[in-house]
PDB file of N, CA and C in Angstrom:
ATOM      1  N   UNK A  24     -43.684  21.315   1.466  1.00  0.00           N
ATOM      2  CA  UNK A  24     -42.964  20.239   0.726  1.00  0.00           C
ATOM      3  C   UNK A  24     -41.476  20.765   0.407  1.00  0.00           C
ATOM      4  N   UNK A  25     -41.294  22.032   0.052  1.00  0.00           N
ATOM      5  CA  UNK A  25     -39.868  22.452  -0.079  1.00  0.00           C
ATOM      6  C   UNK A  25     -38.971  22.361   1.095  1.00  0.00           C
ATOM      7  N   UNK A  26     -39.544  22.609   2.333  1.00  0.00           N
ATOM      8  CA  UNK A  26     -38.885  22.494   3.526  1.00  0.00           C
ATOM      9  C   UNK A  26     -38.444  21.005   3.806  1.00  0.00           C
ATOM     10  N   UNK A  27     -39.280  20.179   3.414  1.00  0.00           N
ATOM     11  CA  UNK A  27     -38.895  18.714   3.581  1.00  0.00           C
ATOM     12  C   UNK A  27     -37.741  18.278   2.724  1.00  0.00           C
ATOM     13  N   UNK A  28     -37.819  18.702   1.467  1.00  0.00           N
ATOM     14  CA  UNK A  28     -36.678  18.415   0.512  1.00  0.00           C
ATOM     15  C   UNK A  28     -35.429  19.027   0.943  1.00  0.00           C
ATOM     16  N   UNK A  29     -35.524  20.241   1.422  1.00  0.00           N
ATOM     17  CA  UNK A  29     -34.284  20.945   1.805  1.00  0.00           C
ATOM     18  C   UNK A  29     -33.706  20.238   3.029  1.00  0.00           C
ATOM     19  N   UNK A  30     -34.521  19.831   3.915  1.00  0.00           N
ATOM     20  CA  UNK A  30     -34.065  18.995   5.190  1.00  0.00           C
ATOM     21  C   UNK A  30     -33.425  17.730   4.732  1.00  0.00           C
ATOM     22  N   UNK A  31     -34.043  17.033   3.745  1.00  0.00           N
ATOM     23  CA  UNK A  31     -33.490  15.731   3.261  1.00  0.00           C
ATOM     24  C   UNK A  31     -32.128  15.966   2.625  1.00  0.00           C
ATOM     25  N   UNK A  32     -32.031  17.011   1.814  1.00  0.00           N
ATOM     26  CA  UNK A  32     -30.864  17.388   1.033  1.00  0.00           C
ATOM     27  C   UNK A  32     -29.768  17.691   2.073  1.00  0.00           C
ATOM     28  N   UNK A  33     -30.047  18.505   3.134  1.00  0.00           N
ATOM     29  CA  UNK A  33     -29.054  18.854   4.136  1.00  0.00           C
ATOM     30  C   UNK A  33     -28.583  17.614   4.784  1.00  0.00           C
ATOM     31  N   UNK A  34     -29.488  16.706   5.094  1.00  0.00           N
ATOM     32  CA  UNK A  34     -29.104  15.540   5.858  1.00  0.00           C
ATOM     33  C   UNK A  34     -28.149  14.680   5.002  1.00  0.00           C
ATOM     34  N   UNK A  35     -28.463  14.562   3.685  1.00  0.00           N
ATOM     35  CA  UNK A  35     -27.580  13.768   2.741  1.00  0.00           C
ATOM     36  C   UNK A  35     -26.245  14.454   2.626  1.00  0.00           C
ATOM     37  N   UNK A  36     -26.207  15.767   2.593  1.00  0.00           N
ATOM     38  CA  UNK A  36     -24.744  16.420   2.526  1.00  0.00           C
ATOM     39  C   UNK A  36     -24.021  16.130   3.799  1.00  0.00           C
ATOM     40  N   UNK A  37     -24.696  16.333   4.882  1.00  0.00           N
ATOM     41  CA  UNK A  37     -24.043  16.053   6.212  1.00  0.00           C
ATOM     42  C   UNK A  37     -23.490  14.552   6.254  1.00  0.00           C
ATOM     43  N   UNK A  38     -24.290  13.655   5.855  1.00  0.00           N
ATOM     44  CA  UNK A  38     -23.986  12.307   5.982  1.00  0.00           C
ATOM     45  C   UNK A  38     -22.840  12.012   5.079  1.00  0.00           C
ATOM     46  N   UNK A  39     -22.849  12.530   3.843  1.00  0.00           N
ATOM     47  CA  UNK A  39     -21.802  12.280   2.844  1.00  0.00           C
ATOM     48  C   UNK A  39     -20.538  12.772   3.364  1.00  0.00           C
ATOM     49  N   UNK A  40     -20.548  14.065   3.981  1.00  0.00           N
ATOM     50  CA  UNK A  40     -19.306  14.648   4.479  1.00  0.00           C
ATOM     51  C   UNK A  40     -18.767  13.840   5.685  1.00  0.00           C
ATOM     52  N   UNK A  41     -19.698  13.464   6.533  1.00  0.00           N
ATOM     53  CA  UNK A  41     -19.180  12.611   7.656  1.00  0.00           C
ATOM     54  C   UNK A  41     -18.573  11.357   7.131  1.00  0.00           C
ATOM     55  N   UNK A  42     -19.140  10.650   6.159  1.00  0.00           N
ATOM     56  CA  UNK A  42     -18.597   9.469   5.575  1.00  0.00           C
ATOM     57  C   UNK A  42     -17.258   9.675   4.961  1.00  0.00           C
ATOM     58  N   UNK A  43     -17.138  10.791   4.250  1.00  0.00           N
ATOM     59  CA  UNK A  43     -15.829  11.147   3.578  1.00  0.00           C
ATOM     60  C   UNK A  43     -14.683  11.277   4.630  1.00  0.00           C
ATOM     61  N   UNK A  44     -15.017  12.037   5.686  1.00  0.00           N
ATOM     62  CA  UNK A  44     -14.120  12.405   6.695  1.00  0.00           C
ATOM     63  C   UNK A  44     -13.721  11.063   7.496  1.00  0.00           C
ATOM     64  N   UNK A  45     -14.746  10.315   7.823  1.00  0.00           N
ATOM     65  CA  UNK A  45     -14.456   9.079   8.437  1.00  0.00           C
ATOM     66  C   UNK A  45     -13.476   8.157   7.577  1.00  0.00           C
ATOM     67  N   UNK A  46     -13.708   8.071   6.338  1.00  0.00           N
ATOM     68  CA  UNK A  46     -12.927   7.278   5.403  1.00  0.00           C
ATOM     69  C   UNK A  46     -11.508   7.767   5.428  1.00  0.00           C
ATOM     70  N   UNK A  47     -11.366   9.091   5.404  1.00  0.00           N
ATOM     71  CA  UNK A  47     -10.003   9.678   5.242  1.00  0.00           C
ATOM     72  C   UNK A  47      -9.311   9.442   6.602  1.00  0.00           C
ATOM     73  N   UNK A  48      -9.938   9.568   7.673  1.00  0.00           N
ATOM     74  CA  UNK A  48      -9.289   9.291   8.954  1.00  0.00           C
ATOM     75  C   UNK A  48      -8.887   7.699   9.103  1.00  0.00           C
ATOM     76  N   UNK A  49      -9.706   6.875   8.588  1.00  0.00           N
ATOM     77  CA  UNK A  49      -9.340   5.428   8.529  1.00  0.00           C
ATOM     78  C   UNK A  49      -8.159   5.214   7.665  1.00  0.00           C
ATOM     79  N   UNK A  50      -8.105   5.763   6.515  1.00  0.00           N
ATOM     80  CA  UNK A  50      -7.008   5.545   5.596  1.00  0.00           C
ATOM     81  C   UNK A  50      -5.645   6.062   6.242  1.00  0.00           C
ATOM     82  N   UNK A  51      -5.832   7.231   6.908  1.00  0.00           N
ATOM     83  CA  UNK A  51      -4.632   7.890   7.474  1.00  0.00           C
ATOM     84  C   UNK A  51      -4.105   6.955   8.630  1.00  0.00           C
ATOM     85  N   UNK A  52      -5.028   6.457   9.444  1.00  0.00           N
ATOM     86  CA  UNK A  52      -4.668   5.564  10.578  1.00  0.00           C
ATOM     87  C   UNK A  52      -4.001   4.329   9.997  1.00  0.00           C
ATOM     88  N   UNK A  53      -4.607   3.771   8.990  1.00  0.00           N
ATOM     89  CA  UNK A  53      -4.070   2.449   8.391  1.00  0.00           C
ATOM     90  C   UNK A  53      -2.620   2.756   7.868  1.00  0.00           C
ATOM     91  N   UNK A  54      -2.428   3.933   7.283  1.00  0.00           N
ATOM     92  CA  UNK A  54      -1.096   4.261   6.743  1.00  0.00           C
ATOM     93  C   UNK A  54      -0.092   4.448   7.799  1.00  0.00           C
ATOM     94  N   UNK A  55      -0.496   5.003   8.911  1.00  0.00           N
ATOM     95  CA  UNK A  55       0.426   5.183  10.060  1.00  0.00           C
ATOM     96  C   UNK A  55       0.753   3.829  10.713  1.00  0.00           C
ATOM     97  N   UNK A  56      -0.199   2.953  10.804  1.00  0.00           N
ATOM     98  CA  UNK A  56      -0.073   1.676  11.348  1.00  0.00           C
ATOM     99  C   UNK A  56       0.891   0.868  10.410  1.00  0.00           C
ATOM    100  N   UNK A  57       0.690   0.987   9.138  1.00  0.00           N
ATOM    101  CA  UNK A  57       1.568   0.370   8.146  1.00  0.00           C
ATOM    102  C   UNK A  57       3.094   0.743   8.307  1.00  0.00           C
ATOM    103  N   UNK A  58       3.216   2.135   8.475  1.00  0.00           N
ATOM    104  CA  UNK A  58       4.507   2.671   8.572  1.00  0.00           C
ATOM    105  C   UNK A  58       5.255   2.123   9.817  1.00  0.00           C
ATOM    106  N   UNK A  59       4.407   2.101  10.896  1.00  0.00           N
ATOM    107  CA  UNK A  59       5.014   1.568  12.215  1.00  0.00           C
ATOM    108  C   UNK A  59       5.402   0.092  11.996  1.00  0.00           C
ATOM    109  N   UNK A  60       4.517  -0.624  11.433  1.00  0.00           N
ATOM    110  CA  UNK A  60       4.729  -2.011  11.161  1.00  0.00           C
ATOM    111  C   UNK A  60       5.913  -2.272  10.325  1.00  0.00           C
ATOM    112  N   UNK A  61       6.019  -1.472   9.224  1.00  0.00           N
ATOM    113  CA  UNK A  61       7.261  -1.525   8.315  1.00  0.00           C
ATOM    114  C   UNK A  61       8.537  -1.169   9.122  1.00  0.00           C
ATOM    115  N   UNK A  62       8.386  -0.189   9.951  1.00  0.00           N
ATOM    116  CA  UNK A  62       9.672   0.148  10.613  1.00  0.00           C
ATOM    117  C   UNK A  62      10.150  -0.938  11.599  1.00  0.00           C
ATOM    118  N   UNK A  63       9.092  -1.607  12.190  1.00  0.00           N
ATOM    119  CA  UNK A  63       9.537  -2.721  13.116  1.00  0.00           C
ATOM    120  C   UNK A  63      10.054  -3.975  12.332  1.00  0.00           C
ATOM    121  N   UNK A  64       9.511  -4.171  11.155  1.00  0.00           N
ATOM    122  CA  UNK A  64       9.946  -5.271  10.308  1.00  0.00           C
ATOM    123  C   UNK A  64      11.022  -5.090   9.416  1.00  0.00           C
ATOM    124  N   UNK A  65      11.414  -3.762   9.233  1.00  0.00           N
ATOM    125  CA  UNK A  65      12.430  -3.413   8.156  1.00  0.00           C
ATOM    126  C   UNK A  65      13.710  -4.078   8.383  1.00  0.00           C
ATOM    127  N   UNK A  66      14.307  -4.136   9.563  1.00  0.00           N
ATOM    128  CA  UNK A  66      15.533  -4.799   9.776  1.00  0.00           C
ATOM    129  C   UNK A  66      15.477  -6.322   9.349  1.00  0.00           C
ATOM    130  N   UNK A  67      14.324  -6.846   9.665  1.00  0.00           N
ATOM    131  CA  UNK A  67      14.257  -8.323   9.375  1.00  0.00           C
ATOM    132  C   UNK A  67      14.048  -8.653   7.912  1.00  0.00           C
ATOM    133  N   UNK A  68      13.285  -7.781   7.254  1.00  0.00           N
ATOM    134  CA  UNK A  68      12.985  -7.939   5.799  1.00  0.00           C
ATOM    135  C   UNK A  68      14.050  -7.396   4.931  1.00  0.00           C
ATOM    136  N   UNK A  69      14.844  -6.408   5.233  1.00  0.00           N
ATOM    137  CA  UNK A  69      15.787  -5.835   4.332  1.00  0.00           C
ATOM    138  C   UNK A  69      17.028  -6.716   4.212  1.00  0.00           C
ATOM    139  N   UNK A  70      17.471  -7.493   5.272  1.00  0.00           N
ATOM    140  CA  UNK A  70      18.582  -8.315   5.128  1.00  0.00           C
ATOM    141  C   UNK A  70      18.494  -9.493   4.167  1.00  0.00           C
ATOM    142  N   UNK A  71      17.339 -10.174   4.110  1.00  0.00           N
ATOM    143  CA  UNK A  71      17.234 -11.350   3.174  1.00  0.00           C
ATOM    144  C   UNK A  71      16.938 -10.823   1.738  1.00  0.00           C
ATOM    145  N   UNK A  72      16.313  -9.573   1.569  1.00  0.00           N
ATOM    146  CA  UNK A  72      15.822  -9.192   0.216  1.00  0.00           C
ATOM    147  C   UNK A  72      16.943  -9.059  -0.746  1.00  0.00           C
ATOM    148  N   UNK A  73      18.164  -8.421  -0.418  1.00  0.00           N
ATOM    149  CA  UNK A  73      19.235  -8.189  -1.432  1.00  0.00           C
ATOM    150  C   UNK A  73      19.999  -9.486  -1.703  1.00  0.00           C
ATOM    151  N   UNK A  74      19.939 -10.479  -0.867  1.00  0.00           N
ATOM    152  CA  UNK A  74      20.663 -11.691  -1.060  1.00  0.00           C
ATOM    153  C   UNK A  74      20.192 -12.466  -2.314  1.00  0.00           C
ATOM    154  N   UNK A  75      18.892 -12.717  -2.545  1.00  0.00           N
ATOM    155  CA  UNK A  75      18.525 -13.431  -3.774  1.00  0.00           C
ATOM    156  C   UNK A  75      18.853 -12.665  -5.058  1.00  0.00           C
ATOM    157  N   UNK A  76      18.830 -11.374  -4.980  1.00  0.00           N
ATOM    158  CA  UNK A  76      19.160 -10.546  -6.186  1.00  0.00           C
ATOM    159  C   UNK A  76      20.677 -10.720  -6.462  1.00  0.00           C
ATOM    160  N   UNK A  77      21.453 -10.778  -5.486  1.00  0.00           N
ATOM    161  CA  UNK A  77      22.945 -10.708  -5.590  1.00  0.00           C
ATOM    162  C   UNK A  77      23.435 -12.119  -5.988  1.00  0.00           C
ATOM    163  N   UNK A  78      22.914 -13.183  -5.498  1.00  0.00           N
ATOM    164  CA  UNK A  78      23.309 -14.491  -5.719  1.00  0.00           C
ATOM    165  C   UNK A  78      22.285 -15.350  -6.525  1.00  0.00           C
ATOM    166  N   UNK A  79      22.567 -15.561  -7.819  1.00  0.00           N
ATOM    167  CA  UNK A  79      21.678 -16.329  -8.604  1.00  0.00           C
ATOM    168  C   UNK A  79      21.621 -17.792  -8.150  1.00  0.00           C
ATOM    169  N   UNK A  80      20.451 -18.333  -8.110  1.00  0.00           N
ATOM    170  CA  UNK A  80      20.257 -19.790  -7.813  1.00  0.00           C
ATOM    171  C   UNK A  80      20.605 -20.653  -8.947  1.00  0.00           C
ATOM    172  N   UNK A  81      20.930 -21.906  -8.626  1.00  0.00           N
ATOM    173  CA  UNK A  81      21.183 -22.829  -9.666  1.00  0.00           C
ATOM    174  C   UNK A  81      20.051 -23.018 -10.627  1.00  0.00           C
ATOM    175  N   UNK A  82      20.226 -22.855 -11.819  1.00  0.00           N
ATOM    176  CA  UNK A  82      19.117 -23.031 -12.844  1.00  0.00           C
ATOM    177  C   UNK A  82      18.148 -21.961 -12.977  1.00  0.00           C
ATOM    178  N   UNK A  83      18.317 -20.886 -12.099  1.00  0.00           N
ATOM    179  CA  UNK A  83      17.309 -19.816 -12.165  1.00  0.00           C
ATOM    180  C   UNK A  83      17.783 -18.663 -13.088  1.00  0.00           C
ATOM    181  N   UNK A  84      16.978 -18.382 -14.064  1.00  0.00           N
ATOM    182  CA  UNK A  84      17.252 -17.329 -15.001  1.00  0.00           C
ATOM    183  C   UNK A  84      16.872 -15.941 -14.479  1.00  0.00           C
ATOM    184  N   UNK A  85      17.441 -14.895 -15.055  1.00  0.00           N
ATOM    185  CA  UNK A  85      17.107 -13.524 -14.516  1.00  0.00           C
ATOM    186  C   UNK A  85      15.726 -13.158 -14.624  1.00  0.00           C
ATOM    187  N   UNK A  86      14.972 -13.617 -15.613  1.00  0.00           N
ATOM    188  CA  UNK A  86      13.568 -13.240 -15.797  1.00  0.00           C
ATOM    189  C   UNK A  86      12.727 -13.824 -14.639  1.00  0.00           C
ATOM    190  N   UNK A  87      12.967 -15.199 -14.264  1.00  0.00           N
ATOM    191  CA  UNK A  87      12.162 -15.747 -13.255  1.00  0.00           C
ATOM    192  C   UNK A  87      12.444 -15.135 -11.875  1.00  0.00           C
ATOM    193  N   UNK A  88      13.679 -14.662 -11.784  1.00  0.00           N
ATOM    194  CA  UNK A  88      14.056 -13.964 -10.454  1.00  0.00           C
ATOM    195  C   UNK A  88      13.387 -12.623 -10.408  1.00  0.00           C
ATOM    196  N   UNK A  89      13.303 -11.881 -11.460  1.00  0.00           N
ATOM    197  CA  UNK A  89      12.530 -10.647 -11.537  1.00  0.00           C
ATOM    198  C   UNK A  89      11.097 -10.836 -11.192  1.00  0.00           C
ATOM    199  N   UNK A  90      10.538 -11.863 -11.830  1.00  0.00           N
ATOM    200  CA  UNK A  90       9.129 -12.168 -11.570  1.00  0.00           C
ATOM    201  C   UNK A  90       8.849 -12.463 -10.182  1.00  0.00           C
ATOM    202  N   UNK A  91       9.685 -13.280  -9.570  1.00  0.00           N
ATOM    203  CA  UNK A  91       9.632 -13.585  -8.102  1.00  0.00           C
ATOM    204  C   UNK A  91       9.799 -12.345  -7.195  1.00  0.00           C
ATOM    205  N   UNK A  92      10.625 -11.443  -7.638  1.00  0.00           N
ATOM    206  CA  UNK A  92      10.820 -10.205  -6.875  1.00  0.00           C
ATOM    207  C   UNK A  92       9.634  -9.292  -6.999  1.00  0.00           C
ATOM    208  N   UNK A  93       9.006  -9.230  -8.171  1.00  0.00           N
ATOM    209  CA  UNK A  93       7.779  -8.454  -8.386  1.00  0.00           C
ATOM    210  C   UNK A  93       6.604  -9.071  -7.550  1.00  0.00           C
ATOM    211  N   UNK A  94       6.567 -10.421  -7.529  1.00  0.00           N
ATOM    212  CA  UNK A  94       5.479 -10.986  -6.723  1.00  0.00           C
ATOM    213  C   UNK A  94       5.666 -10.594  -5.295  1.00  0.00           C
ATOM    214  N   UNK A  95       6.978 -10.719  -4.791  1.00  0.00           N
ATOM    215  CA  UNK A  95       7.208 -10.358  -3.300  1.00  0.00           C
ATOM    216  C   UNK A  95       6.802  -8.957  -3.088  1.00  0.00           C
ATOM    217  N   UNK A  96       7.152  -8.059  -4.021  1.00  0.00           N
ATOM    218  CA  UNK A  96       6.684  -6.619  -3.878  1.00  0.00           C
ATOM    219  C   UNK A  96       5.220  -6.398  -3.820  1.00  0.00           C
ATOM    220  N   UNK A  97       4.568  -7.233  -4.741  1.00  0.00           N
ATOM    221  CA  UNK A  97       3.106  -7.125  -4.741  1.00  0.00           C
ATOM    222  C   UNK A  97       2.514  -7.613  -3.442  1.00  0.00           C
ATOM    223  N   UNK A  98       3.054  -8.604  -2.886  1.00  0.00           N
ATOM    224  CA  UNK A  98       2.547  -9.106  -1.591  1.00  0.00           C
ATOM    225  C   UNK A  98       2.708  -8.131  -0.501  1.00  0.00           C
ATOM    226  N   UNK A  99       3.865  -7.456  -0.514  1.00  0.00           N
ATOM    227  CA  UNK A  99       4.147  -6.467   0.463  1.00  0.00           C
ATOM    228  C   UNK A  99       3.095  -5.298   0.395  1.00  0.00           C
ATOM    229  N   UNK A 100       2.892  -4.894  -0.880  1.00  0.00           N
ATOM    230  CA  UNK A 100       1.919  -3.776  -1.058  1.00  0.00           C
ATOM    231  C   UNK A 100       0.588  -4.225  -0.636  1.00  0.00           C
ATOM    232  N   UNK A 101       0.197  -5.394  -0.845  1.00  0.00           N
ATOM    233  CA  UNK A 101      -1.226  -5.929  -0.522  1.00  0.00           C
ATOM    234  C   UNK A 101      -1.287  -5.901   1.127  1.00  0.00           C
ATOM    235  N   UNK A 102      -0.139  -6.234   1.708  1.00  0.00           N
ATOM    236  CA  UNK A 102      -0.127  -6.344   3.190  1.00  0.00           C
ATOM    237  C   UNK A 102      -0.076  -4.960   3.795  1.00  0.00           C
ATOM    238  N   UNK A 103       0.127  -3.902   3.044  1.00  0.00           N
ATOM    239  CA  UNK A 103       0.253  -2.582   3.453  1.00  0.00           C
ATOM    240  C   UNK A 103       1.597  -2.106   3.958  1.00  0.00           C
ATOM    241  N   UNK A 104       2.618  -2.993   3.701  1.00  0.00           N
ATOM    242  CA  UNK A 104       3.929  -2.715   4.133  1.00  0.00           C
ATOM    243  C   UNK A 104       4.476  -1.633   3.209  1.00  0.00           C
ATOM    244  N   UNK A 105       4.148  -1.677   1.930  1.00  0.00           N
ATOM    245  CA  UNK A 105       4.647  -0.717   0.864  1.00  0.00           C
ATOM    246  C   UNK A 105       3.436   0.213   0.425  1.00  0.00           C
ATOM    247  N   UNK A 106       3.648   1.458   0.264  1.00  0.00           N
ATOM    248  CA  UNK A 106       2.705   2.261  -0.361  1.00  0.00           C
ATOM    249  C   UNK A 106       2.780   2.076  -1.944  1.00  0.00           C
ATOM    250  N   UNK A 107       1.765   2.572  -2.574  1.00  0.00           N
ATOM    251  CA  UNK A 107       1.786   2.499  -4.041  1.00  0.00           C
ATOM    252  C   UNK A 107       3.030   3.168  -4.734  1.00  0.00           C
ATOM    253  N   UNK A 108       3.366   4.255  -4.157  1.00  0.00           N
ATOM    254  CA  UNK A 108       4.579   4.985  -4.701  1.00  0.00           C
ATOM    255  C   UNK A 108       5.849   4.110  -4.424  1.00  0.00           C
ATOM    256  N   UNK A 109       5.993   3.626  -3.209  1.00  0.00           N
ATOM    257  CA  UNK A 109       7.133   2.751  -2.821  1.00  0.00           C
ATOM    258  C   UNK A 109       7.147   1.588  -3.733  1.00  0.00           C
ATOM    259  N   UNK A 110       5.956   0.928  -3.973  1.00  0.00           N
ATOM    260  CA  UNK A 110       5.920  -0.170  -4.822  1.00  0.00           C
ATOM    261  C   UNK A 110       6.407   0.114  -6.327  1.00  0.00           C
ATOM    262  N   UNK A 111       5.911   1.238  -6.819  1.00  0.00           N
ATOM    263  CA  UNK A 111       6.265   1.652  -8.119  1.00  0.00           C
ATOM    264  C   UNK A 111       7.807   1.846  -8.217  1.00  0.00           C
ATOM    265  N   UNK A 112       8.423   2.484  -7.238  1.00  0.00           N
ATOM    266  CA  UNK A 112       9.835   2.731  -7.270  1.00  0.00           C
ATOM    267  C   UNK A 112      10.571   1.506  -7.188  1.00  0.00           C
ATOM    268  N   UNK A 113      10.197   0.487  -6.335  1.00  0.00           N
ATOM    269  CA  UNK A 113      10.901  -0.711  -6.235  1.00  0.00           C
ATOM    270  C   UNK A 113      10.741  -1.606  -7.497  1.00  0.00           C
ATOM    271  N   UNK A 114       9.588  -1.485  -8.063  1.00  0.00           N
ATOM    272  CA  UNK A 114       9.365  -2.244  -9.325  1.00  0.00           C
ATOM    273  C   UNK A 114      10.181  -1.723 -10.414  1.00  0.00           C
ATOM    274  N   UNK A 115      10.308  -0.432 -10.540  1.00  0.00           N
ATOM    275  CA  UNK A 115      11.209   0.159 -11.568  1.00  0.00           C
ATOM    276  C   UNK A 115      12.690  -0.354 -11.302  1.00  0.00           C
ATOM    277  N   UNK A 116      13.113  -0.294 -10.055  1.00  0.00           N
ATOM    278  CA  UNK A 116      14.363  -0.806  -9.682  1.00  0.00           C
ATOM    279  C   UNK A 116      14.693  -2.180 -10.147  1.00  0.00           C
ATOM    280  N   UNK A 117      13.721  -3.017  -9.945  1.00  0.00           N
ATOM    281  CA  UNK A 117      13.826  -4.488 -10.225  1.00  0.00           C
ATOM    282  C   UNK A 117      13.914  -4.627 -11.811  1.00  0.00           C
ATOM    283  N   UNK A 118      13.016  -3.897 -12.440  1.00  0.00           N
ATOM    284  CA  UNK A 118      12.950  -3.958 -13.946  1.00  0.00           C
ATOM    285  C   UNK A 118      14.159  -3.354 -14.671  1.00  0.00           C
ATOM    286  N   UNK A 119      14.726  -2.346 -14.057  1.00  0.00           N
ATOM    287  CA  UNK A 119      15.924  -1.712 -14.721  1.00  0.00           C
ATOM    288  C   UNK A 119      17.233  -2.472 -14.368  1.00  0.00           C
ATOM    289  N   UNK A 120      17.150  -3.220 -13.186  1.00  0.00           N
ATOM    290  CA  UNK A 120      18.415  -3.812 -12.767  1.00  0.00           C
ATOM    291  C   UNK A 120      18.604  -5.275 -13.152  1.00  0.00           C
TER     292      UNK A 120
END
């Protein structure tokens, strides 16, 4: 019986390790793909982004503009274009500016 338990425990450890490694590789690949995608879309997305912040729209108050900018940043983070660290840095820039 102890041999059986030892075998089951070993199998569980190996399975858990394989799962952890697989998840890490998947996250790393997703990060690389997001960086490549962001690099391809960066010229297109960076040009329009500063324009709304520089030119206030008619009837738009600064608070609603900041909320809109934060929503856009959140969407970019959900799409994988921004990392959590980049999102936090951009969020601080919007809130402080």
